[in-house]
Amino acid sequence: MNARVLTPPNPNDGRQFLAPVFAQYPLEIDHAEGVWLYTRAGERILDLYGGHAVAALGYGHPGWTRALTEQAKACNFQSNAVPMDVRSRAAERLIRFSGLNLSSVFFVNSGAEANENALKMAFRMNTGRTHVAAIEHSFHGRTAAVGALTWGALQKWYGLPRTPFDVSFIPRRDVAAIAQHVTENTAAVIVEPVQGLAGAFDLGAPFLAALRKRCDEVGAALIFDEVQCGMGRTGHPFAANLYGIAPDMVTTAKALGNGFPCAALLMSPKVAAAVKLDALGTTYGGGPMACAAIEAVIEAIESEQLLERVQRVSKYIRETCIVGPVLGHQGAGHLTGLRTSRPAKEVHAELLEQRILAGTSGDPNVLRLLPPYVLEEEHVDLLRDALASIEP
Ligand SMILES: Cc1ncc(COP(=O)(O)O)c(C=O)c1O
């Protein structure tokens, strides 16, 4: 047997009871530490994908693990109806971390839910309007409203008879096209400043600034969907900081909890002023375990200078990994797209044979890297050597 080939997963592990909604990687993880995944057979795999951009601190981070353990012992759950110090602390910490003109947080459970609530606020502030603009190739989630704003979803998987409002898609980086899509009937524009699933596609400051300007002209809300690109992934708290744009709302999730499910909608003072009692709700959102995880993530990013590390190591990836089948790079920070001469799926499979887990994307020629922020140059050297050994 080829020593490189990973031990296949046990076929009798009960997976037939799981709905077959995801194609599965041919590996079975037993445990993980730092940037390493370990299979049941004891093989070690470098994780450059982080479970769809979630494992920002990697695995077994001591501060995060301690925070969750202590919160589980202290009080595992109370809803938003009961004030809890840990919730207030997490909200304050998140607002301060953002460094943006945002003043209020609504904690929810998933990226889609954060986006749905952002849209609700936009319609509340723009009564009578019926239209939302998104950007071509965007991904905003799988629920009714944000599925309607996800490029290609209606044809591929939407599954509902009609969308809840009118939708149009602006071509990427096309400043001239904005005015025709964003009008006095537009309640909101929603945009991933660095598109994730599309293949780490950076929309750039001029396009984002033009969206801001047009939203101001017509009174539409500008929503930055930073579910994937936020919480330090670009080497800045949010991509809004990187591009110097002030959105009305920012949504975030994934890295926010480092694997404890949680998400947040951050609002500007003007949006926050439009929130009425009982207007938004959730059972689990803002639960103490989630808030303990959020606090621990921000504490680690700040005390371990992880933003600086993301900037440094992601630059090293861009400088050293344009080898073998890789022709160039795109994206920002640790949301990296490596443009490949061959289908990215093939390169992905060959990397996995060499015990490196990367990601693919909506672009068939872009390999997507979403590594933990604790990644070091020595790990990138392993990727470079593996890529160099792959046929261009
Ligand atoms: C940019 C973006 N928005 C929204 C979502 C949806 O998040 P969730 O799967 O937590 O609902 C995702 C998930 O991949 C995403 O990448």
Coordinates of C-alpha atoms and ligand atoms in Angstrom, one line a residue, residues 110-112 115 139-141 192 225 227-228 254, ligand 1:
S110 CA -25.4 31.1 13.3
G111 CA -24.2 33.3 10.5
A112 CA -27.4 32.9 8.6
N115 CA -27.8 38.0 8.5
F139 CA -22.7 33.4 0.1
H140 CA -24.9 34.5 3.0
G141 CA -26.4 31.3 4.3
E192 CA -18.9 40.0 2.1
D225 CA -21.3 40.0 6.2
V227 CA -19.2 35.7 9.1
Q228 CA -16.1 34.2 7.4
K254 CA -17.3 31.1 12.7
Ligands
LIG1 C1 -19.9 34.8 4.4 C2 -20.9 33.8 5.1 N1 -22.1 34.2 5.5 C3 -23.0 33.4 6.1 C4 -22.7 32.1 6.3 C5 -23.7 31.2 6.9 O1 -23.3 30.9 8.2 P1 -23.9 29.6 9.0 O2 -23.5 28.4 8.3 O3 -23.3 29.8 10.4 O4 -25.4 29.9 9.0 C6 -21.4 31.6 5.9 C7 -21.1 30.2 6.0 O5 -20.2 29.6 5.4 C8 -20.5 32.5 5.2 O6 -19.3 32.0 4.8

